[in-house]
Short mmCIF file of C-alpha atoms in Angstrom, two decimals:
data_model
loop_
_atom_site.label_atom_id
_atom_site.label_comp_id
_atom_site.label_asym_id
_atom_site.label_seq_id
_atom_site.Cartn_x
_atom_site.Cartn_y
_atom_site.Cartn_z
CA MET Y 1 -4.91 -34.29 11.84
CA THR Y 2 -3.30 -33.43 8.29
CA VAL Y 3 -4.77 -31.29 6.03
CA SER Y 4 -4.87 -33.07 2.87
CA LEU Y 5 -3.15 -32.16 -0.15
CA ASP Y 6 -4.90 -34.17 -2.70
CA ASN Y 7 -8.36 -32.39 -1.90
CA SER Y 8 -6.67 -29.34 -1.53
CA LYS Y 9 -5.70 -29.69 -5.20
CA ALA Y 10 -9.12 -30.97 -6.00
CA VAL Y 11 -10.67 -27.44 -4.73
CA TYR Y 12 -7.80 -25.68 -6.31
CA GLN Y 13 -8.36 -27.11 -9.62
CA GLY Y 14 -12.21 -26.29 -8.83
CA ILE Y 15 -11.29 -22.52 -8.71
CA LYS Y 16 -9.31 -22.42 -11.64
CA ASP Y 17 -12.45 -24.72 -13.44
CA ALA Y 18 -14.57 -21.31 -12.54
CA GLY Y 19 -12.22 -18.95 -14.73
CA ILE Y 20 -11.22 -17.48 -11.18
CA LYS Y 21 -7.97 -15.97 -11.50
CA PHE Y 22 -7.97 -13.71 -8.03
CA ILE Y 23 -8.26 -15.01 -5.15
CA THR Y 24 -8.32 -12.21 -1.40
CA ALA Y 25 -7.48 -14.42 1.54
CA LEU Y 26 -6.02 -14.66 4.88
CA PRO Y 27 -4.18 -17.72 5.69
CA GLU Y 28 -5.28 -20.44 7.74
CA THR Y 29 -4.15 -23.96 8.52
CA TRP Y 30 -6.46 -25.72 6.32
CA LEU Y 31 -6.06 -23.29 3.42
CA VAL Y 32 -2.14 -24.14 3.36
CA TYR Y 33 -1.87 -26.07 0.27
CA LEU Y 34 -4.71 -23.96 -1.46
CA LEU Y 35 -2.58 -20.63 -0.89
CA GLN Y 36 0.70 -22.49 -1.79
CA LEU Y 37 -0.91 -23.33 -4.85
CA ALA Y 38 -2.26 -19.89 -5.49
CA ASP Y 39 1.00 -18.58 -4.74
CA GLU Y 40 3.01 -20.80 -7.24
CA ASP Y 41 0.34 -20.26 -9.95
CA PRO Y 42 1.65 -17.42 -12.20
CA GLU Y 43 -1.87 -17.15 -14.03
CA MET Y 44 -3.28 -16.15 -10.25
CA CYS Y 45 -3.15 -13.28 -8.25
CA LEU Y 46 -3.37 -13.85 -4.58
CA ILE Y 47 -3.74 -10.72 -2.22
CA GLU Y 48 -3.32 -11.63 1.48
CA VAL Y 49 -4.88 -9.38 3.61
CA ALA Y 50 -4.47 -8.22 7.13
CA LYS Y 51 -8.10 -8.80 8.25
CA GLU Y 52 -10.65 -10.45 6.32
CA GLU Y 53 -13.11 -7.21 5.98
CA GLU Y 54 -10.26 -5.58 4.17
CA ALA Y 55 -11.10 -8.63 1.46
CA VAL Y 56 -14.63 -7.72 0.95
CA GLY Y 57 -13.58 -4.15 -0.24
CA ILE Y 58 -10.77 -5.70 -2.39
CA ALA Y 59 -13.42 -8.39 -3.68
CA ALA Y 60 -15.79 -5.53 -4.64
CA GLY Y 61 -13.12 -3.80 -6.23
CA ALA Y 62 -12.29 -6.51 -8.31
CA TYR Y 63 -15.70 -7.15 -9.26
CA PHE Y 64 -16.14 -3.43 -10.35
CA ALA Y 65 -13.03 -4.02 -12.28
CA GLY Y 66 -14.65 -6.79 -14.16
CA GLU Y 67 -12.24 -9.63 -12.48
CA PRO Y 68 -14.01 -13.08 -11.31
CA ASN Y 69 -12.86 -13.08 -7.79
CA ILE Y 70 -13.68 -15.22 -4.72
CA LEU Y 71 -12.38 -15.01 -1.26
CA LEU Y 72 -10.63 -17.78 1.12
CA MET Y 73 -10.68 -17.35 4.79
CA GLN Y 74 -11.39 -19.37 7.95
CA ASN Y 75 -14.88 -19.20 9.70
CA HIS Y 76 -13.81 -16.53 12.17
CA GLY Y 77 -12.31 -14.68 9.41
CA PHE Y 78 -16.06 -14.50 8.23
CA LEU Y 79 -17.20 -13.38 11.48
CA ALA Y 80 -14.76 -10.88 11.56
CA ALA Y 81 -15.77 -9.58 8.19
CA ILE Y 82 -19.58 -9.10 8.78
CA ASN Y 83 -20.00 -5.59 8.63
CA GLY Y 84 -18.30 -5.36 4.97
CA ILE Y 85 -20.48 -7.70 3.78
CA VAL Y 86 -23.45 -6.26 5.10
CA SER Y 87 -22.80 -2.70 4.44
CA LEU Y 88 -20.93 -3.31 1.39
CA ALA Y 89 -21.75 -6.36 -0.35
CA MET Y 90 -25.10 -6.21 0.30
CA LEU Y 91 -26.25 -2.33 0.51
CA TYR Y 92 -24.59 -2.00 -3.00
CA ARG Y 93 -25.64 -5.10 -4.28
CA VAL Y 94 -22.23 -6.18 -4.86
CA PRO Y 95 -21.21 -10.10 -5.89
CA LEU Y 96 -19.22 -12.27 -3.15
CA CYS Y 97 -17.99 -15.45 -3.74
CA MET Y 98 -16.57 -16.80 -0.54
CA LEU Y 99 -14.96 -20.47 0.42
CA ILE Y 100 -14.87 -20.86 4.13
CA ALA Y 101 -13.00 -23.41 6.20
CA HIS Y 102 -15.61 -24.27 8.61
CA ARG Y 103 -13.29 -25.07 11.73
CA GLY Y 104 -14.53 -25.48 15.00
CA HIS Y 105 -17.52 -28.33 14.08
CA MET Y 106 -17.97 -31.85 14.71
CA GLY Y 107 -14.55 -33.29 15.42
CA GLU Y 108 -13.18 -30.27 16.26
CA PRO Y 109 -10.11 -31.17 18.82
CA TYR Y 110 -8.98 -27.38 19.40
CA PRO Y 111 -11.36 -25.51 22.16
CA TRP Y 112 -10.38 -22.38 20.64
CA HIS Y 113 -12.11 -23.07 17.53
CA THR Y 114 -15.34 -24.06 19.06
CA GLN Y 115 -17.66 -21.21 19.54
CA GLY Y 116 -17.15 -20.10 16.08
CA GLY Y 117 -17.97 -23.19 14.63
CA ILE Y 118 -21.15 -23.69 16.74
CA VAL Y 119 -22.33 -20.14 15.40
CA THR Y 120 -21.00 -20.17 11.83
CA GLU Y 121 -24.12 -21.39 10.34
CA PRO Y 122 -26.45 -19.54 12.42
CA VAL Y 123 -25.01 -16.42 11.48
CA LEU Y 124 -25.19 -17.24 7.96
CA ARG Y 125 -29.07 -17.85 8.09
CA ALA Y 126 -29.47 -14.87 10.22
CA LEU Y 127 -27.72 -12.69 7.22
CA ASN Y 128 -29.65 -14.68 4.52
CA ILE Y 129 -26.57 -15.95 2.96
CA PRO Y 130 -27.19 -18.83 0.81
CA PHE Y 131 -24.68 -21.47 1.49
CA ASP Y 132 -23.49 -25.03 0.93
CA TYR Y 133 -21.33 -27.51 2.40
CA ALA Y 134 -18.59 -29.14 0.19
CA ARG Y 135 -17.52 -32.97 1.56
CA ASP Y 136 -16.73 -34.84 -1.55
CA PRO Y 137 -13.29 -33.95 -3.65
CA GLN Y 138 -15.56 -35.15 -6.43
CA LYS Y 139 -18.20 -32.46 -6.43
CA VAL Y 140 -16.38 -29.35 -4.82
CA GLY Y 141 -15.37 -28.18 -8.32
CA LYS Y 142 -19.05 -28.00 -9.46
CA GLN Y 143 -19.94 -26.42 -5.88
CA ILE Y 144 -16.99 -23.87 -6.56
CA ARG Y 145 -18.51 -23.12 -10.05
CA GLU Y 146 -22.21 -22.76 -9.07
CA ALA Y 147 -21.53 -20.96 -6.07
CA HIS Y 148 -19.74 -18.24 -8.12
CA THR Y 149 -22.32 -18.31 -10.79
CA TYR Y 150 -25.18 -17.69 -8.19
CA SER Y 151 -22.94 -14.73 -6.61
CA LEU Y 152 -23.05 -13.10 -9.86
CA SER Y 153 -26.46 -13.72 -10.93
CA SER Y 154 -27.97 -12.93 -7.52
CA LEU Y 155 -25.99 -9.90 -6.61
CA SER Y 156 -25.50 -11.41 -3.06
CA PRO Y 157 -22.73 -13.05 -0.90
CA VAL Y 158 -22.55 -16.80 -1.30
CA ALA Y 159 -20.38 -19.47 0.95
CA LEU Y 160 -19.35 -22.56 0.17
CA MET Y 161 -18.23 -24.19 3.27
CA LEU Y 162 -15.12 -26.35 3.20
CA SER Y 163 -15.77 -29.15 5.85
CA ARG Y 164 -13.61 -31.37 7.49
CA ASP Y 165 -14.07 -34.41 5.78
CA LEU Y 166 -12.68 -32.52 2.54
CA MET Y 167 -10.07 -30.62 4.26
CA GLU Y 168 -8.49 -33.30 6.40
CA ASP Y 169 -7.00 -36.30 5.38
CA MET X 1 -7.22 23.93 4.88
CA LEU X 2 -11.26 23.36 4.06
CA ARG X 3 -11.89 19.90 2.41
CA SER X 4 -14.60 21.15 0.31
CA LYS X 5 -12.08 23.55 -1.16
CA ALA X 6 -9.19 20.96 -1.60
CA ILE X 7 -11.75 18.75 -3.55
CA GLU X 8 -12.56 21.61 -5.34
CA ALA X 9 -9.06 21.96 -6.32
CA ILE X 10 -8.44 18.74 -7.76
CA TYR X 11 -11.90 18.25 -9.57
CA PRO X 12 -10.92 18.46 -13.01
CA GLU X 13 -8.14 16.06 -11.90
CA LEU X 14 -10.58 13.30 -11.06
CA GLU X 15 -12.44 13.22 -14.32
CA ASP X 16 -10.07 10.41 -16.21
CA LYS X 17 -9.95 8.45 -13.00
CA LEU X 18 -11.36 6.10 -11.05
CA VAL X 19 -12.57 7.38 -7.68
CA ILE X 20 -13.41 6.38 -4.51
CA THR X 21 -14.84 7.96 -1.53
CA ILE X 22 -16.04 7.51 2.18
CA MET X 23 -19.21 8.07 3.52
CA GLY X 24 -20.77 11.44 5.01
CA ALA X 25 -19.25 14.96 4.33
CA CYS X 26 -16.12 13.94 1.89
CA ALA X 27 -18.75 12.14 -0.20
CA GLN X 28 -21.26 15.02 -0.44
CA GLU X 29 -18.73 17.38 -1.17
CA LEU X 30 -17.70 15.46 -4.18
CA TYR X 31 -21.08 15.18 -5.25
CA ASP X 32 -22.06 18.73 -4.88
CA LEU X 33 -19.33 19.63 -7.52
CA GLY X 34 -21.08 17.44 -10.07
CA HIS X 35 -21.50 13.51 -10.11
CA LYS X 36 -19.31 11.71 -12.68
CA GLU X 37 -20.08 8.22 -13.55
CA ASN X 38 -16.59 7.16 -12.78
CA PHE X 39 -17.23 8.22 -8.69
CA PHE X 40 -18.39 5.39 -6.22
CA TYR X 41 -19.57 6.71 -2.98
CA LEU X 42 -18.90 4.27 0.13
CA GLN X 43 -21.63 5.43 2.08
CA HIS X 44 -21.03 2.88 5.04
CA ALA X 45 -18.85 0.08 5.53
CA MET X 46 -16.13 2.20 6.93
CA GLY X 47 -12.35 1.63 6.33
CA LEU X 48 -12.85 -0.21 2.95
CA ALA X 49 -12.73 2.26 0.91
CA SER X 50 -9.10 2.08 0.39
CA SER X 51 -9.61 -1.79 -0.02
CA ILE X 52 -11.84 -1.31 -2.68
CA GLY X 53 -9.27 1.11 -4.35
CA LEU X 54 -6.64 -1.38 -4.25
CA GLY X 55 -8.96 -4.35 -5.64
CA VAL X 56 -9.93 -1.75 -8.39
CA ALA X 57 -6.15 -0.40 -9.10
CA LEU X 58 -4.58 -4.09 -8.91
CA ASN X 59 -6.80 -4.94 -11.73
CA LEU X 60 -6.69 -1.99 -14.02
CA PRO X 61 -3.01 -1.22 -13.65
CA HIS X 62 -3.53 1.29 -16.38
CA LYS X 63 -6.10 3.07 -14.85
CA LYS X 64 -5.54 5.73 -12.34
CA VAL X 65 -7.18 5.22 -9.07
CA VAL X 66 -8.17 7.95 -6.32
CA VAL X 67 -9.47 7.07 -2.91
CA LEU X 68 -10.59 9.96 -0.89
CA ASP X 69 -10.55 8.77 2.75
CA GLY X 70 -10.80 10.54 6.23
CA ASP X 71 -8.87 9.68 9.29
CA GLY X 72 -11.87 8.11 11.07
CA SER X 73 -12.22 5.52 8.50
CA VAL X 74 -8.61 4.80 8.41
CA LEU X 75 -8.53 4.37 11.85
CA MET X 76 -10.94 1.65 11.88
CA ASN X 77 -8.97 -0.24 9.24
CA LEU X 78 -5.25 0.75 9.85
CA GLY X 79 -4.53 -2.76 8.62
CA THR X 80 -5.16 -1.71 4.68
CA LEU X 81 -1.96 0.75 4.84
CA THR X 82 -0.05 -2.28 5.08
CA THR X 83 -1.82 -4.13 2.54
CA LEU X 84 -1.50 -1.07 0.29
CA ALA X 85 2.23 -1.22 0.68
CA ARG X 86 2.59 -4.91 0.54
CA TYR X 87 0.81 -4.72 -3.12
CA ARG X 88 1.45 -1.51 -3.96
CA PRO X 89 -0.30 -0.76 -7.06
CA ASN X 90 1.72 2.12 -8.54
CA ASN X 91 -1.79 3.62 -10.18
CA LEU X 92 -3.46 4.38 -6.38
CA THR X 93 -3.34 7.46 -4.60
CA HIS X 94 -4.97 7.15 -1.23
CA ILE X 95 -5.70 11.07 0.00
CA ILE X 96 -6.75 10.77 3.77
CA PHE X 97 -8.62 13.93 4.92
CA ASP X 98 -7.53 14.27 8.20
CA ASN X 99 -10.24 16.38 10.10
CA GLY X 100 -9.13 14.71 13.96
CA SER X 101 -12.94 14.16 14.05
CA LEU X 102 -15.66 11.92 13.69
CA LEU X 103 -17.56 14.58 12.08
CA SER X 104 -20.27 12.71 10.39
CA THR X 105 -21.66 11.23 13.47
CA GLY X 106 -21.35 14.07 16.26
CA GLY X 107 -18.17 15.40 15.97
CA PHE X 108 -16.36 13.67 18.61
CA THR X 109 -12.50 13.86 18.48
CA SER X 110 -10.70 11.02 16.89
CA HIS X 111 -7.25 9.64 17.95
CA THR X 112 -5.57 12.15 15.31
CA THR X 113 -6.73 15.05 17.23
CA SER X 114 -3.57 17.33 18.40
CA GLY X 115 -1.04 15.40 16.46
CA ILE X 116 -1.29 12.60 18.98
CA THR X 117 -1.37 10.08 15.98
CA ASP X 118 0.39 11.10 12.87
CA LEU X 119 -1.29 8.70 10.05
CA ALA X 120 1.43 9.87 7.57
CA ALA X 121 4.16 8.47 10.04
CA ILE X 122 1.81 4.70 10.10
CA ALA X 123 1.49 4.88 6.23
CA LYS X 124 5.24 5.65 6.24
CA GLY X 125 6.05 2.93 8.70
CA ALA X 126 3.79 0.25 6.79
CA GLY X 127 6.09 0.85 3.99
CA VAL X 128 3.75 2.76 1.49
CA PRO X 129 6.92 4.33 -1.00
CA ASN X 130 5.54 8.09 -1.14
CA VAL X 131 4.15 9.68 1.48
CA ALA X 132 3.23 13.17 1.81
CA LYS X 133 1.43 15.37 4.38
CA ALA X 134 -0.22 18.75 3.59
CA THR X 135 -1.56 21.49 5.82
CA THR X 136 -2.29 24.11 3.06
CA PRO X 137 -4.01 24.22 -0.18
CA MET X 138 -0.81 24.95 -1.98
CA GLU X 139 0.87 21.89 -0.45
CA PHE X 140 -2.12 19.87 -1.15
CA ILE X 141 -2.07 20.60 -4.72
CA GLU X 142 1.39 19.67 -5.26
CA ALA X 143 1.22 16.72 -3.50
CA VAL X 144 -1.54 15.78 -5.23
CA ALA X 145 0.16 16.73 -8.53
CA ASP X 146 3.50 14.88 -7.74
CA ALA X 147 1.03 11.69 -6.99
CA PHE X 148 -0.84 11.70 -10.25
CA GLU X 149 2.20 12.16 -12.27
CA GLY X 150 4.33 9.67 -10.06
CA ASN X 151 4.54 6.20 -11.00
CA GLU X 152 4.12 4.59 -7.23
CA LEU X 153 1.62 4.22 -4.62
CA SER X 154 0.96 7.51 -2.75
CA VAL X 155 -0.68 8.44 0.60
CA ILE X 156 -1.41 11.96 1.36
CA VAL X 157 -2.42 12.95 4.70
CA ALA X 158 -4.27 16.42 4.60
CA LYS X 159 -5.03 18.33 7.54
CA VAL X 160 -8.35 19.59 7.05
CA GLU X 161 -11.05 21.71 9.42
CA ALA X 162 -13.58 19.78 10.83
CA VAL X 163 -16.56 21.35 9.40
CA GLY X 164 -18.65 19.63 6.54
CA PRO X 165 -21.80 20.51 4.20
CA ASP X 166 -25.16 21.72 5.88
CA HIS X 167 -27.06 19.07 4.07
CA PHE X 168 -26.74 15.44 2.81
CA GLY X 169 -28.43 13.83 -0.44
CA MET X 170 -27.84 12.18 -3.51
CA ASP X 171 -30.29 11.78 -6.53
CA PHE X 172 -29.73 8.12 -6.82
CA LYS X 173 -29.98 5.14 -4.61
CA LEU X 174 -26.65 3.31 -3.26
CA PRO X 175 -27.09 0.07 -5.39
CA GLU X 176 -27.44 2.40 -8.55
CA ASN X 177 -24.31 3.93 -7.73
CA ALA X 178 -22.46 0.72 -7.85
CA PHE X 179 -24.56 -0.44 -11.00
CA ARG X 180 -23.45 2.59 -12.56
CA PHE X 181 -19.51 2.73 -11.46
CA GLU X 182 -19.15 -1.01 -12.86
CA ARG X 183 -21.03 -0.41 -16.32
CA TYR X 184 -18.75 2.69 -16.49
CA ILE X 185 -15.56 0.80 -16.05
CA ARG X 186 -17.11 -2.03 -18.38
CA GLU X 187 -17.68 0.70 -21.27
CA TYR X 188 -15.02 3.16 -21.00
CA VAL X 189 -12.44 1.13 -19.25
CA THR X 190 -11.93 -2.57 -19.92
CA GLY X 191 -14.77 -2.52 -22.60
#
């Protein structure tokens, strides 16, 4: 498999069109072009963390400062960030717009991703986090805008799952 | 050194800064000196106070930001020191009160007890440009004054006694603190 550069560009354009200028992220294979685009964009502030739970705190700080922002992470990073999501974002009603690479699901050839892939959606449901799947490059921009809008209006974490259909060629 | 006295000593300096504290004793001792709308108390999510401070500081480069942290919280998120060092906002002062104890959760000893783990050395090794250690009130006040006057990311590790307040409670709900903190920034910092 190869990561789709064209669709990564569509996702990045969606992030830009949503008015986002601040991204907190941890690198992962499906996000490689997205992070390169962010890194090369002088209008974008990209903060890379050591572990994803940090990103929840940094995103909350950016929100307090009035800066529209998103998080970019793999689903295993989402699983690693849960206490921050629950005990900062949910407890204090801080919006979080998370774009999550959904590794380890249908078509996944790598065994190490599979258990995380299997449990991600059930965990999102257990946490009552609204989520949607992005599969179509024509629609992903609108989905990003809508996820960001909804996180702000609901003062809640919202997840947009970047699927294999979207991220791989 | 008592943390409550150390916080009291710098309290007047916090009025024009954005302050983020960790949970428990540290939050209560600041609150008991008199709540200000520019104070945010993170009463859970241990380890993330410094991450919040980083997110605020990077987006408000002309505003001084202070994080009041503790050894137990920092040990839960040591990576934060590396992220702070990498992006090094020059308007952020990260004060770590090191009482060598998980005081608010039963007083169990932490890894910093008896000097086994040196958080200042870790901060230095992470690449934080200005790292100071304080064991006396005078050293603490000087280190904080240097950090506030200076123009670089600072981490101050202050050795304090493992004692805290005999009461806990604040006159607002947790989301209310977040709403008011965000509103304060909107009205008085970015507005």
